[in-house]
Structures are given as structure tokens and as C-alpha cells.
JSON list of C-alpha atoms in Angstrom, two decimals:
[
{"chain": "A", "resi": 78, "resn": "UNK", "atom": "CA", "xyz": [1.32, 22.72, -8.14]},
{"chain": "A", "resi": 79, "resn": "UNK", "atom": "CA", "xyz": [5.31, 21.61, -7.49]},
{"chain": "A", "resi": 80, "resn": "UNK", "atom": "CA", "xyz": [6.23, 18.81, -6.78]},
{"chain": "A", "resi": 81, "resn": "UNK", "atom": "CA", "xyz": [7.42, 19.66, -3.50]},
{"chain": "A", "resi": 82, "resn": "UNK", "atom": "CA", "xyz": [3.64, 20.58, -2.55]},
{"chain": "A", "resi": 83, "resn": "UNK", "atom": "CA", "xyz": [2.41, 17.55, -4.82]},
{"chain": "A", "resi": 84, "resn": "UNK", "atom": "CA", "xyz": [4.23, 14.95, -2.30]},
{"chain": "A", "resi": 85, "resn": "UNK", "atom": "CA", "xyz": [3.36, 16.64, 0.89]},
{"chain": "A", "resi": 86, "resn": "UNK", "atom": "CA", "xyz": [-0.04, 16.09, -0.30]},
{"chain": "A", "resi": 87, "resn": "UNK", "atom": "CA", "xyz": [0.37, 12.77, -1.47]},
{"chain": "A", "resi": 88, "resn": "UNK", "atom": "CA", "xyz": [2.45, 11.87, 2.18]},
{"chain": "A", "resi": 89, "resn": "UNK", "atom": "CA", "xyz": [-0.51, 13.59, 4.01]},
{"chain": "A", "resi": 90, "resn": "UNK", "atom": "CA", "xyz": [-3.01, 11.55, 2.10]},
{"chain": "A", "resi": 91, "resn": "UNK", "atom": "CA", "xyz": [-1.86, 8.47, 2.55]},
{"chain": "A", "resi": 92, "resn": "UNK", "atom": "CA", "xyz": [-0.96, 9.16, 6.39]},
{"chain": "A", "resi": 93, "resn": "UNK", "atom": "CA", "xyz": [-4.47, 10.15, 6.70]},
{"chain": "A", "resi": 94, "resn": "UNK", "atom": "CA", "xyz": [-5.99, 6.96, 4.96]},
{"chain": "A", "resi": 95, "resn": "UNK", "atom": "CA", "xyz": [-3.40, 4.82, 6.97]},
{"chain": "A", "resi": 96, "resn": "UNK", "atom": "CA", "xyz": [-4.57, 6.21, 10.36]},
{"chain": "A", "resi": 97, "resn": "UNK", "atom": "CA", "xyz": [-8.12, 6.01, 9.35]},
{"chain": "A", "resi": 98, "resn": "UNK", "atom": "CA", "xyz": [-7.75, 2.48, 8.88]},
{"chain": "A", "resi": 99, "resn": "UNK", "atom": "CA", "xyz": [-6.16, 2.06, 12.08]},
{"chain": "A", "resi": 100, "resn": "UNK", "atom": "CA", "xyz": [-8.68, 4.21, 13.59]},
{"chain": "A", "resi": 101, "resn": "UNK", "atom": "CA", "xyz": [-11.77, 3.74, 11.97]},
{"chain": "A", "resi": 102, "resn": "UNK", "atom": "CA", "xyz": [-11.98, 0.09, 10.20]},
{"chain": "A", "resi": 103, "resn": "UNK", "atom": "CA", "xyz": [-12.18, -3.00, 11.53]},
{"chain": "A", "resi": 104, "resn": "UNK", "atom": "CA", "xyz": [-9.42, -5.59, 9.79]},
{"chain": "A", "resi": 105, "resn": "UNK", "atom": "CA", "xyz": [-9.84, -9.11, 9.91]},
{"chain": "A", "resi": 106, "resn": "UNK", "atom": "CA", "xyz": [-8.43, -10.51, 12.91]},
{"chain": "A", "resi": 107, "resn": "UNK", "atom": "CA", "xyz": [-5.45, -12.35, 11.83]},
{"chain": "A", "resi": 108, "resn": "UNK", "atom": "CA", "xyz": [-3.32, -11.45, 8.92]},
{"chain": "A", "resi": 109, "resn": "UNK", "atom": "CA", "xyz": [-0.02, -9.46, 7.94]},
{"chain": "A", "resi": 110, "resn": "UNK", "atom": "CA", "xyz": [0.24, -6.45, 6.55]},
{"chain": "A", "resi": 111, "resn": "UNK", "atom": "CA", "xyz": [2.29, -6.01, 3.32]},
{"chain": "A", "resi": 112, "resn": "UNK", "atom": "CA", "xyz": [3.87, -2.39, 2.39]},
{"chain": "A", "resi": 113, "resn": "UNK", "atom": "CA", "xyz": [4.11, -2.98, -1.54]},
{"chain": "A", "resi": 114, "resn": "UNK", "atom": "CA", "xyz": [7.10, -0.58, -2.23]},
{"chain": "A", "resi": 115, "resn": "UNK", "atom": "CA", "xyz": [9.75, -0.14, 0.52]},
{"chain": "A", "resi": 116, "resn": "UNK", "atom": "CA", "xyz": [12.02, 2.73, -0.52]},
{"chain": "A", "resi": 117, "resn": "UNK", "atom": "CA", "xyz": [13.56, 4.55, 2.09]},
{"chain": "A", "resi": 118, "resn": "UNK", "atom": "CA", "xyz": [10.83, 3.27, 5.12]},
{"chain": "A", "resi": 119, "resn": "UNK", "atom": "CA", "xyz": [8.68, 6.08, 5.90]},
{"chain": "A", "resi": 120, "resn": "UNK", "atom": "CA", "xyz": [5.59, 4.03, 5.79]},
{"chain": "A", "resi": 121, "resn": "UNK", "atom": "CA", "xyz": [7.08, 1.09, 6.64]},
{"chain": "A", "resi": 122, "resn": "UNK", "atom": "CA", "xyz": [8.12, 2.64, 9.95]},
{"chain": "A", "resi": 123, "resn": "UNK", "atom": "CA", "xyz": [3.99, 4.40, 10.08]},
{"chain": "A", "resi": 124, "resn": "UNK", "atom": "CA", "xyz": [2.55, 0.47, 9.87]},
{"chain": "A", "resi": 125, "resn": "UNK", "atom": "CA", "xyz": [4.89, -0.94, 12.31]},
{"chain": "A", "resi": 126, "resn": "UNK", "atom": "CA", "xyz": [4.21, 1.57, 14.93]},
{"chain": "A", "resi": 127, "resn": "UNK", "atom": "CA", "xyz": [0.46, 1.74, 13.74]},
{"chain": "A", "resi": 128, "resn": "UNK", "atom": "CA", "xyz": [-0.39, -2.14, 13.57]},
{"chain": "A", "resi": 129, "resn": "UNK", "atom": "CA", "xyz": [1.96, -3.10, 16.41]},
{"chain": "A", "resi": 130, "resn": "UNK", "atom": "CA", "xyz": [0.37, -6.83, 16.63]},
{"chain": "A", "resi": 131, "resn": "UNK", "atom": "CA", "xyz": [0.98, -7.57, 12.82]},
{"chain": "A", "resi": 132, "resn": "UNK", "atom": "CA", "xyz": [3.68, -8.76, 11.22]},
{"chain": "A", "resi": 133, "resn": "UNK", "atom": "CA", "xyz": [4.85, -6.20, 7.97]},
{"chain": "A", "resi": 134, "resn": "UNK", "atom": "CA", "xyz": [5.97, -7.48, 5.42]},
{"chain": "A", "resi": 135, "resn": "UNK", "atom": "CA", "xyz": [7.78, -5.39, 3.03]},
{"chain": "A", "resi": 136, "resn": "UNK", "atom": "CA", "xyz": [8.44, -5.67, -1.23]},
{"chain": "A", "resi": 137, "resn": "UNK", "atom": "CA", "xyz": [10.94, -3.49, -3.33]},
{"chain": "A", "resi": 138, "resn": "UNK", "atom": "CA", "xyz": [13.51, -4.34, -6.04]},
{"chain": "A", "resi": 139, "resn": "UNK", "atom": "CA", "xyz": [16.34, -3.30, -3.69]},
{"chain": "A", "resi": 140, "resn": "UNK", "atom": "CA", "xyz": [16.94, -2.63, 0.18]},
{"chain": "A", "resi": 141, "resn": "UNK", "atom": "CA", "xyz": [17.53, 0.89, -0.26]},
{"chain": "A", "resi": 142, "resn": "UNK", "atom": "CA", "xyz": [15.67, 1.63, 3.80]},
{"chain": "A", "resi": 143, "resn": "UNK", "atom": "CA", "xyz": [17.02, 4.22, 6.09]},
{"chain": "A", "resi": 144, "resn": "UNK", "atom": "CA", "xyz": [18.73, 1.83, 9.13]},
{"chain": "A", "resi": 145, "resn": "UNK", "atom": "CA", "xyz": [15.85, 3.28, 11.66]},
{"chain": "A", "resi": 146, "resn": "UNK", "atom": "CA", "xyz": [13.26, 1.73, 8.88]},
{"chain": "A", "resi": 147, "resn": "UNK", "atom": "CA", "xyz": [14.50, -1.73, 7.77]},
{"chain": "A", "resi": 148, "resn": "UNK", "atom": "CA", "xyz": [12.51, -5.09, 8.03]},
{"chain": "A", "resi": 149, "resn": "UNK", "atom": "CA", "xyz": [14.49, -7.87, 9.15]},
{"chain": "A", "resi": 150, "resn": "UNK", "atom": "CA", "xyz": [15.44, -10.43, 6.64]},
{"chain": "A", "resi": 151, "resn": "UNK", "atom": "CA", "xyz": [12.69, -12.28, 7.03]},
{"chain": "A", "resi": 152, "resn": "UNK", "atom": "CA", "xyz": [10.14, -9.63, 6.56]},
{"chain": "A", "resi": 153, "resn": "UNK", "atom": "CA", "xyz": [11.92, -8.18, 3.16]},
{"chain": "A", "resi": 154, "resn": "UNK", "atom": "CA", "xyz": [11.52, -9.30, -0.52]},
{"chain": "A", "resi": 155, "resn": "UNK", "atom": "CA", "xyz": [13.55, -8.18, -2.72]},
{"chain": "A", "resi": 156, "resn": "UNK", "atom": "CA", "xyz": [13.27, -8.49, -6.41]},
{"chain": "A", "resi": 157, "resn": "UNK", "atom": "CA", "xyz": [10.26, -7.16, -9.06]},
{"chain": "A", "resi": 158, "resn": "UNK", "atom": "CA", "xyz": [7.37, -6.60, -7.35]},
{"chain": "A", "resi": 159, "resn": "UNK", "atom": "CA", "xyz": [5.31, -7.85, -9.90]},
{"chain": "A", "resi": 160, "resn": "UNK", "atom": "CA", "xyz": [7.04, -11.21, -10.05]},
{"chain": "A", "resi": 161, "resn": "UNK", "atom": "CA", "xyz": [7.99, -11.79, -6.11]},
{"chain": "A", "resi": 162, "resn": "UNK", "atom": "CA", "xyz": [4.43, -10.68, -5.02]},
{"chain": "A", "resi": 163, "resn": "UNK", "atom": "CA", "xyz": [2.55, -13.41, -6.79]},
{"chain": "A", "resi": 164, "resn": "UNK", "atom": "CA", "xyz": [4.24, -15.46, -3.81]},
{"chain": "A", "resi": 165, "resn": "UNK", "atom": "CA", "xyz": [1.90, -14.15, -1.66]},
{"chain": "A", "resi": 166, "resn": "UNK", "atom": "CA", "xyz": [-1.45, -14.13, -3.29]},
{"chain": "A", "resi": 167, "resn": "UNK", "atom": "CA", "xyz": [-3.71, -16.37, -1.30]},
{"chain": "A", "resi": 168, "resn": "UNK", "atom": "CA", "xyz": [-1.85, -15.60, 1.89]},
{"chain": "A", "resi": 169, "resn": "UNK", "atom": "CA", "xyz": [-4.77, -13.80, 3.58]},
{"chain": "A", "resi": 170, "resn": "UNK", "atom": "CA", "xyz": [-3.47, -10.01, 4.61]},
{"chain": "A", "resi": 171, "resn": "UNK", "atom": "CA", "xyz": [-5.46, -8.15, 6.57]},
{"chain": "A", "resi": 172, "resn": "UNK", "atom": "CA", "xyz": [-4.29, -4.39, 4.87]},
{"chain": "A", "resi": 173, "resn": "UNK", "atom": "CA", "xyz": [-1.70, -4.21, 1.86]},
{"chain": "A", "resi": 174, "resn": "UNK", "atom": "CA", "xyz": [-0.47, -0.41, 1.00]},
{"chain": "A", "resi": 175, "resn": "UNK", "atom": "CA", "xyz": [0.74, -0.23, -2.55]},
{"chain": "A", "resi": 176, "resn": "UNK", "atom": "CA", "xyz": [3.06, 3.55, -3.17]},
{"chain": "A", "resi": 177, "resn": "UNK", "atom": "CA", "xyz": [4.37, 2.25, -6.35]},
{"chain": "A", "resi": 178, "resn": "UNK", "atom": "CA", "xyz": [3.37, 4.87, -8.54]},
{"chain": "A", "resi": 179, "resn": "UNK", "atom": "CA", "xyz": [5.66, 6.67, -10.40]},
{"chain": "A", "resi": 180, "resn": "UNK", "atom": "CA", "xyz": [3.90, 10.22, -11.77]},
{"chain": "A", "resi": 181, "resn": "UNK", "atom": "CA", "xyz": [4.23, 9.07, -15.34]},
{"chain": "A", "resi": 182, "resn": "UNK", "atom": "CA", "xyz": [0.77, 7.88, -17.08]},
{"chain": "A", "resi": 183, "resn": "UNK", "atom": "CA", "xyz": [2.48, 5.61, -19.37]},
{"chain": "A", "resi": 184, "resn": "UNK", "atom": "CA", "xyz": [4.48, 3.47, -16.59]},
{"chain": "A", "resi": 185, "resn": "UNK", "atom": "CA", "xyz": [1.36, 3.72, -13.86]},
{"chain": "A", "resi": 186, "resn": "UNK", "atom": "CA", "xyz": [-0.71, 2.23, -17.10]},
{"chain": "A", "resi": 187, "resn": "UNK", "atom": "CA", "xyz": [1.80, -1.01, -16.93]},
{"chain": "A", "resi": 188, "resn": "UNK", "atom": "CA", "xyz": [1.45, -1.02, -13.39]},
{"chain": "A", "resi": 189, "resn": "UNK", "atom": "CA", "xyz": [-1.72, -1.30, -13.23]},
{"chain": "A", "resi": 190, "resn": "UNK", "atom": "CA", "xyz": [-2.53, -4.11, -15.65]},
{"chain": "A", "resi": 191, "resn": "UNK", "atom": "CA", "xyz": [-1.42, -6.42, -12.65]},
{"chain": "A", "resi": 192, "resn": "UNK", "atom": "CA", "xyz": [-1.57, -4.30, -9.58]},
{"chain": "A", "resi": 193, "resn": "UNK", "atom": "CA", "xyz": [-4.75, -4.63, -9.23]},
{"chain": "A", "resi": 194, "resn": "UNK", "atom": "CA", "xyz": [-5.53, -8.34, -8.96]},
{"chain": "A", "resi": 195, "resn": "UNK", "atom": "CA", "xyz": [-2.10, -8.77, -7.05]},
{"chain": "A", "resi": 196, "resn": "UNK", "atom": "CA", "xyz": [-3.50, -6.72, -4.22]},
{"chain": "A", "resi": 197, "resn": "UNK", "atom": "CA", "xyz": [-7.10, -8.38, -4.56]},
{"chain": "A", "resi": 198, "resn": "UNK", "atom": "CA", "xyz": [-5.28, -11.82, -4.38]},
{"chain": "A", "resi": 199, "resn": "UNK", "atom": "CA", "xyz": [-2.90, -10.71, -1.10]},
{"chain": "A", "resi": 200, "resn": "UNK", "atom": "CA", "xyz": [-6.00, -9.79, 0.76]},
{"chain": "A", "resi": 201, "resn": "UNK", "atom": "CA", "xyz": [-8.34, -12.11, 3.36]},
{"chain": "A", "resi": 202, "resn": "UNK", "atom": "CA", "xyz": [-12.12, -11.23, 2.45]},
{"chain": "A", "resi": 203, "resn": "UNK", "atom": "CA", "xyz": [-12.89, -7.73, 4.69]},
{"chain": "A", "resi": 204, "resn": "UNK", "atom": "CA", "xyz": [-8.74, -6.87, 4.52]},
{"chain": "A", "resi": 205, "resn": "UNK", "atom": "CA", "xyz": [-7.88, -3.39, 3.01]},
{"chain": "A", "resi": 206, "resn": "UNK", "atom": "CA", "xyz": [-5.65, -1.87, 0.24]},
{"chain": "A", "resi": 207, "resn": "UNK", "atom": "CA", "xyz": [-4.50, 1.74, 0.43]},
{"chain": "A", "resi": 208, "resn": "UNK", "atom": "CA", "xyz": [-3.42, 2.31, -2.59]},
{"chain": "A", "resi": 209, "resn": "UNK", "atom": "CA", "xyz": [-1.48, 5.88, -4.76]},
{"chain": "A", "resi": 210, "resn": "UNK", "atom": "CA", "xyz": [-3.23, 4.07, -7.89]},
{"chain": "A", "resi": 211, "resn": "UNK", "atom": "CA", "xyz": [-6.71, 3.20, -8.52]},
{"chain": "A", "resi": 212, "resn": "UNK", "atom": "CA", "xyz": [-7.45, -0.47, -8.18]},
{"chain": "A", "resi": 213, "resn": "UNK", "atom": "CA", "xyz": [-9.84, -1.41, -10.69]},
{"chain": "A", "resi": 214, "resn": "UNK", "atom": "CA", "xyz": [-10.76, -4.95, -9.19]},
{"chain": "A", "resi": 215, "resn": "UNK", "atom": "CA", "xyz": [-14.35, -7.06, -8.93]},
{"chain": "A", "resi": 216, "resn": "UNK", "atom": "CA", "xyz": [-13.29, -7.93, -5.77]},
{"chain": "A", "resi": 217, "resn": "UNK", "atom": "CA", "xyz": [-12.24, -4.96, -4.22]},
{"chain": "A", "resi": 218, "resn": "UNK", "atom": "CA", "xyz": [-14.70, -1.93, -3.45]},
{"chain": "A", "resi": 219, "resn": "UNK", "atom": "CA", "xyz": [-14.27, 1.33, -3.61]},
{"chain": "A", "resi": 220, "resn": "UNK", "atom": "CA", "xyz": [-14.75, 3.10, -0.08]},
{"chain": "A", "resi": 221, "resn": "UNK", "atom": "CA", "xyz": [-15.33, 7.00, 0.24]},
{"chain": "A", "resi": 222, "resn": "UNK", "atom": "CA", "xyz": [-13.05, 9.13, 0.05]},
{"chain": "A", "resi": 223, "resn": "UNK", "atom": "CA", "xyz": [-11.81, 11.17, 3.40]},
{"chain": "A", "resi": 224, "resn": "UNK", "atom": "CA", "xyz": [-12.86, 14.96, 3.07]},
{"chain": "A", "resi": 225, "resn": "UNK", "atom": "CA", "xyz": [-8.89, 16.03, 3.41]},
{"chain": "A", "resi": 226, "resn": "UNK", "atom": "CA", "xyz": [-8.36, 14.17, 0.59]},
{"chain": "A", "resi": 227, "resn": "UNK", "atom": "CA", "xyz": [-8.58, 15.86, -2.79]},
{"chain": "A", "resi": 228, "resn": "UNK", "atom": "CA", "xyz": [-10.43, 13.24, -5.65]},
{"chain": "A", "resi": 229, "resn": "UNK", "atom": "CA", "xyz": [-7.54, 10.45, -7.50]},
{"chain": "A", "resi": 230, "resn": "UNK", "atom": "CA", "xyz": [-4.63, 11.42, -5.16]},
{"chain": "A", "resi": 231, "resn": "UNK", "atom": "CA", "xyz": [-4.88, 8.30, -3.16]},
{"chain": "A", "resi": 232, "resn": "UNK", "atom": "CA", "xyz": [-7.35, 5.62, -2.83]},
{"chain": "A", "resi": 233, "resn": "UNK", "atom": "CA", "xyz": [-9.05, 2.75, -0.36]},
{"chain": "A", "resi": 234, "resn": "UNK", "atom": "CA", "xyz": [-11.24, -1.04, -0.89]},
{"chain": "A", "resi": 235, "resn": "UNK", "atom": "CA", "xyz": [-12.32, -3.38, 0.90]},
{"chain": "A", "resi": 236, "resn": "UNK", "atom": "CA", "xyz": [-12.39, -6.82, -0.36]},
{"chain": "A", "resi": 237, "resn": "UNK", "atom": "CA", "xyz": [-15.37, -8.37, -0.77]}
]
């Protein structure tokens, strides 16, 4: 497959697992939602318009956002994920999306040694992770995959 196809089926997956969230899953009632990866706002902009009565909350090593897709200061933090992040475990989210992957098994294998139990700590009990990587978590459960949605290319828990 190229890689042009392999992100317009990534982008399509997690657009699809986003809106059946939104459409399909009932959140807990309070809680922010936390986009674990800014880059250049595309799914920043999806949650904001998607979870309109939510604060997002967005992490990324650098404010790199087109100007249509920014947080405000206050809803940005900047600096390595994997160190900032632990900030916010405990704080009770109601979804967290995590597109941190990179395509390289080596890296994603780093990633995920603390991914997981980041995301598992960010989230109230019933919240959600959409996730590019599998989290591998006691707390978190697997849900089933959407039928669009071809098997490892993008992934959704509950937590318990």
C-alpha cells in the first residue's frame, strides 16, 4: 500500500472511531478531552467541533498548529509528552485520543512502554481512548472494532 493510501486510511479510521464515540457512546458527564499529539490540528479542530461542551486540551513538543486549529494558551502543553502528560493523570477525562505513532516498530515499542498507563491514568472510570497504538492496559478494555476499520490500524477502550 503507499503511504499516501496508508494515511487516508489511518485519517478515515480514526474519523470514524471519533464520530462513533460522539455518536454512539455515552462519556462520563463531566470531563475534558485531551488530543495527545497536536501537530498541525486536524483532529484537534474534529474534537472541538465534535465535543462542543468540553474543554480540549491539547499535548505536543512544539506549537507547530495551522492558525484555524490552535488551542489557546491555556489549553496547550508543550514539551515531551511523556513527561508533561503525567501532569494530568488523575484528572478524570472523559475521551483522550493518542496519534503519536510514528510507523517505525522500534520507536512505537518505546512509546508504548508508557503510553499505555498514561492514557489509563488521564481517564475518569467509563471515559474513552482512541488510540493509532494498541493500549495494552488492565484498566482499559478493548471494544470492537468498527467494520470500516481494517484489524491494528486504529484502536478503542473503555476504562474500567
Amino acid at each position: 500500500m503507499s503511504r499516501l493510501d496508508s494515511f487516508i486510511n489511518r485519517m478515515s479510521a480514526q474519523r470514524d472511531l471519533l464520530n462513533h464515540v460522539r455518536d454512539n457512546l455515552v462519556l462520563p458527564e463531566a470531563g475534558e478531552v485531551f488530543e495527545i499529539g497536536l501537530g498541525n490540528g486536524r483532529t484537534y479542530s474534529h474534537l472541538r467541533e465534535n465535543f462542543p461542551g468540553r474543554r480540549v486540551i491539547a499535548f505536543d513538543r512544539k506549537l507547530a498548529s495551522h492558525a484555524s486549529a490552535t488551542p489557546a494558551a491555556d489549553d496547550f502543553v508543550e514539551g515531551e509528552i511523556r513527561e508533561t502528560g503525567q501532569a494530568f493523570i488523575g484528572r478524570q477525562a472523559a475521551l483522550v485520543h493518542a496519534d503519536i505513532g510514528t510507523g517505525y516498530d522500534d520507536k512505537d515499542a518505546i512509546t508504548l512502554i508508557w503510553l499505555p498507563q498514561m492514557v489509563s491514568g488521564m481517564l475518569a472510570s467509563g471515559g474513552v481512548a482512541v488510540s493509532g497504538l494498541p493500549l495494552d492496559h488492565t484498566d482499559l478494555e478493548l471494544l470492537p472494532r468498527l467494520p470500516s476499520i481494517a484489524e491494528g490500524r486504529y484502536f478503542h477502550y473503555r476504562r474500567r
